[in-house]
mmCIF file of C-alpha atoms in Angstrom:
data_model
loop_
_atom_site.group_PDB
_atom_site.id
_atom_site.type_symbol
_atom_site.label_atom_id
_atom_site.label_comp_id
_atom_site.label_asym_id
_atom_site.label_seq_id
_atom_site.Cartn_x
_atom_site.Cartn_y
_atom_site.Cartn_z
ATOM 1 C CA UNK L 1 -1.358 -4.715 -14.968
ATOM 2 C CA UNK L 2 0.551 -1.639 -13.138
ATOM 3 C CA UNK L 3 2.650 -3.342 -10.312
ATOM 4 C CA UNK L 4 4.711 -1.883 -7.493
ATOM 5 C CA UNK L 5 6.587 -4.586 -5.113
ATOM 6 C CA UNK L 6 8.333 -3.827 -1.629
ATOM 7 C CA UNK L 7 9.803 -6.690 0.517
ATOM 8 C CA UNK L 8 6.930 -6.912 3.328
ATOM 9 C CA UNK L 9 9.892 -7.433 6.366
ATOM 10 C CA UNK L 10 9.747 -6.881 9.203
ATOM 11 C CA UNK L 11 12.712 -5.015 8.172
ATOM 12 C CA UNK L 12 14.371 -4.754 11.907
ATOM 13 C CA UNK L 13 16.957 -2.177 12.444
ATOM 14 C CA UNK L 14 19.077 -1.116 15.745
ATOM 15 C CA UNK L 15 18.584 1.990 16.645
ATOM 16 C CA UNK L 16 20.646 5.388 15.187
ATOM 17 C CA UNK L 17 21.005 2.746 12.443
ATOM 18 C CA UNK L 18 20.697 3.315 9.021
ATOM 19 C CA UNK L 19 17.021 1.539 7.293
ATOM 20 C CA UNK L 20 16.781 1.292 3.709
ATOM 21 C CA UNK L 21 13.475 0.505 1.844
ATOM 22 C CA UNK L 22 12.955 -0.980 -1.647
ATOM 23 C CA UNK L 23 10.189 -0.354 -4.217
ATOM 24 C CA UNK L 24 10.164 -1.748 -7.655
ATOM 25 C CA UNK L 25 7.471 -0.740 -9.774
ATOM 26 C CA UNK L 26 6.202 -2.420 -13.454
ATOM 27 C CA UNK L 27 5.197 0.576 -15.719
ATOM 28 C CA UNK L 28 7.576 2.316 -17.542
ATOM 29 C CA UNK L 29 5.469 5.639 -17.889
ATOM 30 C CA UNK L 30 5.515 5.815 -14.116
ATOM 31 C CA UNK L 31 6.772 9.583 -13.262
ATOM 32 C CA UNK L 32 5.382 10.544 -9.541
ATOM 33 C CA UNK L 33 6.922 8.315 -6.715
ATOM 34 C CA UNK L 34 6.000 9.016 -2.955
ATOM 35 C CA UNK L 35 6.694 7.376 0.180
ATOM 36 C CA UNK L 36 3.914 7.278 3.196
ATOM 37 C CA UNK L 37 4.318 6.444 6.469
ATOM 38 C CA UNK L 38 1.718 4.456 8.410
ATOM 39 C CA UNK L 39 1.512 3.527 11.784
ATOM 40 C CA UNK L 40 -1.049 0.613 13.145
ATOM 41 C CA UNK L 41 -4.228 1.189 12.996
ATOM 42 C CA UNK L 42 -3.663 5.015 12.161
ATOM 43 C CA UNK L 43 -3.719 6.334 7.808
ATOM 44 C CA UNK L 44 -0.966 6.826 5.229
ATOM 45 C CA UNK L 45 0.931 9.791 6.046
ATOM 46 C CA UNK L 46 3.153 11.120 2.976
ATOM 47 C CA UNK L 47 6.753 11.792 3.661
ATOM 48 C CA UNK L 48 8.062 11.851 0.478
ATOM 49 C CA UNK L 49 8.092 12.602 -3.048
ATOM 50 C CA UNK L 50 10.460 12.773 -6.010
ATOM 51 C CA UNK L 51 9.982 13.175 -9.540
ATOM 52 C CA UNK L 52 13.939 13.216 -11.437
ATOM 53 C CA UNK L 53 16.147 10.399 -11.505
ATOM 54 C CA UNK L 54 18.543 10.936 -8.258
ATOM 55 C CA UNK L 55 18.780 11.558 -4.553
ATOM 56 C CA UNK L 56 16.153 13.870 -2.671
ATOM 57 C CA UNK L 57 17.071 14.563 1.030
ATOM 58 C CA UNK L 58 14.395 16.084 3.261
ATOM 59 C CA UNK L 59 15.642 15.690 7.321
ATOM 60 C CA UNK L 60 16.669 12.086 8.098
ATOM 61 C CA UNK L 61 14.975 10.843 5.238
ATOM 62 C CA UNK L 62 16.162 10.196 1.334
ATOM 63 C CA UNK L 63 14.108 8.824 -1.390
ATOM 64 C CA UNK L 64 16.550 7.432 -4.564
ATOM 65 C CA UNK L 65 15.052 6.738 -8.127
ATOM 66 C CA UNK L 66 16.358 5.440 -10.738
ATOM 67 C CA UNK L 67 13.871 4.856 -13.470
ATOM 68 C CA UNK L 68 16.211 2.854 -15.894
ATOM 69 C CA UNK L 69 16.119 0.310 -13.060
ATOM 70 C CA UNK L 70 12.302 1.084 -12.394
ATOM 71 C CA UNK L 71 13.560 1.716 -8.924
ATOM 72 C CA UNK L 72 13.309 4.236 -5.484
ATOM 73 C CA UNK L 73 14.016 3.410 -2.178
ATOM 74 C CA UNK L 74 13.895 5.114 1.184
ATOM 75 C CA UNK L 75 16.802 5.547 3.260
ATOM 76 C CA UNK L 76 16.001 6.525 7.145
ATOM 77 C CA UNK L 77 19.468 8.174 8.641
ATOM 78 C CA UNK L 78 19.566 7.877 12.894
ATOM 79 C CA UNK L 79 16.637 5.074 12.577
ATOM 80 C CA UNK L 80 14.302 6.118 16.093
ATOM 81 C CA UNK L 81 11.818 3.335 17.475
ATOM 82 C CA UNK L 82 9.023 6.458 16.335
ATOM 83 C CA UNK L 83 10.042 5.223 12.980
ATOM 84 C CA UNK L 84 9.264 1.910 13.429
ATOM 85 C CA UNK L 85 5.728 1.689 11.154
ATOM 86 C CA UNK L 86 5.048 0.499 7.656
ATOM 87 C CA UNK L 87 6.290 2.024 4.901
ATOM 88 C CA UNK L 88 4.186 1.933 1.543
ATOM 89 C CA UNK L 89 5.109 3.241 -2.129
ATOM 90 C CA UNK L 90 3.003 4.624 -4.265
ATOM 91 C CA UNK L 91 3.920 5.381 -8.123
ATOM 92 C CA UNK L 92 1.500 7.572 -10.189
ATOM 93 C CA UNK L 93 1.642 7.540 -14.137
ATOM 94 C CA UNK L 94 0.499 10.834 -15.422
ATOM 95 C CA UNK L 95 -3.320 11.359 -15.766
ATOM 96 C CA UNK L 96 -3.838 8.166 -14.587
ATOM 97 C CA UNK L 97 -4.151 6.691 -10.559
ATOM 98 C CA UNK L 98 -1.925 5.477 -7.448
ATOM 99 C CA UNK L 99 -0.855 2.175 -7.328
ATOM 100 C CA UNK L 100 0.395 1.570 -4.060
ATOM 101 C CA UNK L 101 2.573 -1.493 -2.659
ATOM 102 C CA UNK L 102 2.180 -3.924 -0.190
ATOM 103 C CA UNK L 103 4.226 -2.011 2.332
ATOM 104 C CA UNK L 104 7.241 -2.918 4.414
ATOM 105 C CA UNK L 105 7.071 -3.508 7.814
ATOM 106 C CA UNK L 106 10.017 -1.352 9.619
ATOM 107 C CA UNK L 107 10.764 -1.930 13.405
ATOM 108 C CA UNK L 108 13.781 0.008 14.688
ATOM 109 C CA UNK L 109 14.824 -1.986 18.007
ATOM 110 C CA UNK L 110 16.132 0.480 21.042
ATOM 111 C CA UNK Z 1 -5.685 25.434 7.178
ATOM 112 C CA UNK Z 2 -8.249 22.173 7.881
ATOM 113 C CA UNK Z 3 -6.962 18.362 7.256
ATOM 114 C CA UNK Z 4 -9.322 15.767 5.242
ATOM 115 C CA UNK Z 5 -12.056 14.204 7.853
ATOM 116 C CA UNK Z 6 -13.541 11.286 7.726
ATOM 117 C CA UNK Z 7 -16.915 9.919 9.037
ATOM 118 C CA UNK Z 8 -17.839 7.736 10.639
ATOM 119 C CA UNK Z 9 -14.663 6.265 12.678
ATOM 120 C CA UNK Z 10 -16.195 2.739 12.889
ATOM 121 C CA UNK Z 11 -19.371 1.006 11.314
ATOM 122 C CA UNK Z 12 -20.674 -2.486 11.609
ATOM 123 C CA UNK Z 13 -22.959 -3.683 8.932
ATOM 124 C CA UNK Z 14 -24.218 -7.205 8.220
ATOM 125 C CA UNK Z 15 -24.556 -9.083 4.966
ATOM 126 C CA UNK Z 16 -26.839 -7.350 2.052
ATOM 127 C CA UNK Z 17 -26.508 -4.170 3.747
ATOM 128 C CA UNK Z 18 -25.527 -0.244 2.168
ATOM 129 C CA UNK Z 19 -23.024 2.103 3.720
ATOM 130 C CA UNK Z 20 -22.375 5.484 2.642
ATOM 131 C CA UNK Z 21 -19.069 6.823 4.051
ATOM 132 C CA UNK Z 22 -17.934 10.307 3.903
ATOM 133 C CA UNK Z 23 -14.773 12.559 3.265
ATOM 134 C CA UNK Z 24 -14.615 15.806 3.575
ATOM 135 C CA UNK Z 25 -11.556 17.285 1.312
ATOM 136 C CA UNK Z 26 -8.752 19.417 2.677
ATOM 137 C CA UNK Z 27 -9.116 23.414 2.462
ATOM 138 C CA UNK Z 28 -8.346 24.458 -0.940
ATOM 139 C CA UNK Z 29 -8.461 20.902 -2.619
ATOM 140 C CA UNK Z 30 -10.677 19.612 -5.446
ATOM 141 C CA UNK Z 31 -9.876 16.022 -5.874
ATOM 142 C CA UNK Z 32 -11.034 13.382 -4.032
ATOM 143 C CA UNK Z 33 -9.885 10.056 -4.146
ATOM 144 C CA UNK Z 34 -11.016 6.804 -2.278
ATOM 145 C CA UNK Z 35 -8.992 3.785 -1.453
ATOM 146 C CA UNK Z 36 -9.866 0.042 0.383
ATOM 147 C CA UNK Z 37 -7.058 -1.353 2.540
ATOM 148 C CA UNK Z 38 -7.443 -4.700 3.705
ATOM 149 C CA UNK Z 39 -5.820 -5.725 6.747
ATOM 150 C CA UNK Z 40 -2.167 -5.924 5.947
ATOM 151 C CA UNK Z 41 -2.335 -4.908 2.018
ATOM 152 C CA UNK Z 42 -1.737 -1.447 0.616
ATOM 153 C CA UNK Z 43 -4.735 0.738 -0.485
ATOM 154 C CA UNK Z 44 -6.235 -0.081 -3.320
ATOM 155 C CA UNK Z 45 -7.655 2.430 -5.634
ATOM 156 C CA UNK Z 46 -11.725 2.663 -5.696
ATOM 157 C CA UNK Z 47 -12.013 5.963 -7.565
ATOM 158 C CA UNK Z 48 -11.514 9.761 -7.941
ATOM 159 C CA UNK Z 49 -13.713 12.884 -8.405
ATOM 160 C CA UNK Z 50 -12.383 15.651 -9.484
ATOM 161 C CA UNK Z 51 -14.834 18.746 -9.921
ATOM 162 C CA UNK Z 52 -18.090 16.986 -8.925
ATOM 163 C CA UNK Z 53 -16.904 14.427 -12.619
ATOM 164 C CA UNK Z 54 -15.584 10.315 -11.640
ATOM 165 C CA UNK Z 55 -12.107 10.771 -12.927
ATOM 166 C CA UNK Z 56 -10.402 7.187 -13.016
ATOM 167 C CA UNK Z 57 -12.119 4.100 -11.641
ATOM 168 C CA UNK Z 58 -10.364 0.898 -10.033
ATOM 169 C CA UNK Z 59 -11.577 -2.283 -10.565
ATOM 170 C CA UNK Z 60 -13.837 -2.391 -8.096
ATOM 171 C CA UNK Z 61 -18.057 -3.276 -9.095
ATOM 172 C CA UNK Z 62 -20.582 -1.022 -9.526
ATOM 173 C CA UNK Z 63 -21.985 -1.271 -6.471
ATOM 174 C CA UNK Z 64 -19.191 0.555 -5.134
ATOM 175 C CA UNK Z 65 -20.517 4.053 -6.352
ATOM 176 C CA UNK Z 66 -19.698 7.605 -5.317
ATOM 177 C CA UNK Z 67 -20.391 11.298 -5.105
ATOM 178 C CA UNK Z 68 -18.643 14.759 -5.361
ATOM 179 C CA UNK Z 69 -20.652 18.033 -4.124
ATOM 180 C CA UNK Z 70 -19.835 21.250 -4.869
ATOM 181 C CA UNK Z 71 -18.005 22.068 -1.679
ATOM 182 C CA UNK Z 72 -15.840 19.226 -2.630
ATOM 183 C CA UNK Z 73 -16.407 17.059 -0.066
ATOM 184 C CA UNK Z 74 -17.667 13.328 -1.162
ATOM 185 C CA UNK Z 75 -19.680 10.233 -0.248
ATOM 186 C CA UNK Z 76 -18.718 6.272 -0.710
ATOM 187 C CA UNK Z 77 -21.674 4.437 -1.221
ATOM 188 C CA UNK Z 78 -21.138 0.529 -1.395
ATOM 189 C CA UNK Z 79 -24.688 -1.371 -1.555
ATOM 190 C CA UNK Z 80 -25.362 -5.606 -0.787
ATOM 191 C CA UNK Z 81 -22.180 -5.623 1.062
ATOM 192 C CA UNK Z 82 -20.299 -8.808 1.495
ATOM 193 C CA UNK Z 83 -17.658 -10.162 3.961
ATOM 194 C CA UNK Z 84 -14.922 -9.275 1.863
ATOM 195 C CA UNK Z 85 -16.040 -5.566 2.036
ATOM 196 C CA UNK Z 86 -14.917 -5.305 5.690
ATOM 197 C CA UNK Z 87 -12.007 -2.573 5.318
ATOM 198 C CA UNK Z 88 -10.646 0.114 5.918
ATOM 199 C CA UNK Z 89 -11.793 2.914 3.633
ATOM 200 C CA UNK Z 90 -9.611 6.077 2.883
ATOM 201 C CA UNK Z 91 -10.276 8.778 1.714
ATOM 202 C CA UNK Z 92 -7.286 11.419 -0.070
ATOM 203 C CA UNK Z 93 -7.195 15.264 -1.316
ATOM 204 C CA UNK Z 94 -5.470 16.584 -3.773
ATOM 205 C CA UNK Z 95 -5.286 19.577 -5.708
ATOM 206 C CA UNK Z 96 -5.862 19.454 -9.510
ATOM 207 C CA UNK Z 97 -7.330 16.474 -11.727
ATOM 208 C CA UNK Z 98 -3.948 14.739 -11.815
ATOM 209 C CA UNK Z 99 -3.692 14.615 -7.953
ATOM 210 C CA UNK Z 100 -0.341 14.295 -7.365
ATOM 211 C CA UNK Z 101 0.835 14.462 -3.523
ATOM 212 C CA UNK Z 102 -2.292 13.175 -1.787
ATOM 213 C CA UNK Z 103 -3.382 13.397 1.580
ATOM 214 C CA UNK Z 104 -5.340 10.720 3.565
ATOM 215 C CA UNK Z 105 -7.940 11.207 6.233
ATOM 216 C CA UNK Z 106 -8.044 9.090 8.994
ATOM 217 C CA UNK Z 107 -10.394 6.440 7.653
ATOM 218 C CA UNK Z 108 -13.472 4.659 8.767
ATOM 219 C CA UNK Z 109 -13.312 0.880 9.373
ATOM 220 C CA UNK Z 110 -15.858 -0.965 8.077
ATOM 221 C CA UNK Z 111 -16.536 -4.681 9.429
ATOM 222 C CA UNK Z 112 -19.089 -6.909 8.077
ATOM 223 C CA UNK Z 113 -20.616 -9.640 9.542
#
């Protein structure tokens, strides 16, 4: 069974800090990775993707994957209390579905 | 360019009752794909419809059905619904039958009682 694990937190970070979020997924033939952003009560919002083995930077945000490991993580730069939501991974073999984590919790204290 | 809608917002059913939720798909996207999110859990995947065709089924039972119409846009239907069913039901767009980079809607909650 396809598995993706993230620490459920509350991850709690001071503000203009740096927050970094873990995924660790099961299934080796994994090759789409994306992070979404969710707020209470509101739907996934996607923030980020990545594809290659590396770093991809897109404003305050960087998503790392290393799929030797069977790794990515999120890295928030200049954490704002806007940030503070859940953060869920999703991992997407090819042809096949989304299987998304539990989420981590992220509050960014002012 | 229009986002993917959902309807309704809220719905209370009881016990042994059917819903039919709908999703209409984002402008220039042909797959749909649905997702249940329980209260502090991740989505889980229900299924996807690509060009009107299922295309990839969770494990979810069969009374958890769907539809695709030509426009794209697509219907949930879940009949004798049970406690557990009480959700909140997603709905994503994609473009192409392997649906990478997905967008949700805003979802419909769904309590039973």
């Amino acid at each position: 069974q396809k598995e993706v694990e993230q620490n459920s937190g509350p991850l709690s970070v001071p503000e203009g800090a740096i927050a970094s979020l873990n995924c660790t997924y099961s299934d080796r033939g994994s090759q789409s990775f994306f992070w979404y952003r969710q707020y209470s009560g509101k739907s996934p919002e996607l923030i980020m993707s990545i594809y290659s083995n590396g770093d991809k930077e897109d404003g305050r945000f960087t998503a790392q994957l290393n799929k030797a490991s069977q790794y990515v993580s999120l890295l928030i730069r200049d954490s704002q209390p806007s940030d503070s939501a859940t953060y869920l991974c999703a991992v997407k073999v090819y042809g096949q579905n989304f299987v998304f984590g539990p989420g981590t919790r992220l509050s960014v204290l002012p | 360019e229009t986002g993917v809608t959902q309807s309704p917002t809220h719905l209370i059913k009881t016990r042994g009752q059917q819903v039919t939720l709908r999703c209409s798909s984002q402008s220039g996207h042909n797959t749909v794909s649905w997702y249940q999110q329980a209260l502090g859990q991740g989505p889980q995947f229900i299924f996807q419809y690509y060009r009107e065709e299922e295309n990839g089924r969770g494990n979810f039972p069969p009374r958890f059905s769907g539809l695709q119409f030509p426009n794209y846009s697509s219907e949930l239907n879940v009949n004798a619904l049970e406690l557990d069913d009480s959700a909140l039901y997603l709905c994503a767009s994609s473009l192409g039958g392997s649906g990478d980079e997905q967008f949700f809607g805003p979802g419909t909650r769904l309590t039973v009682l």
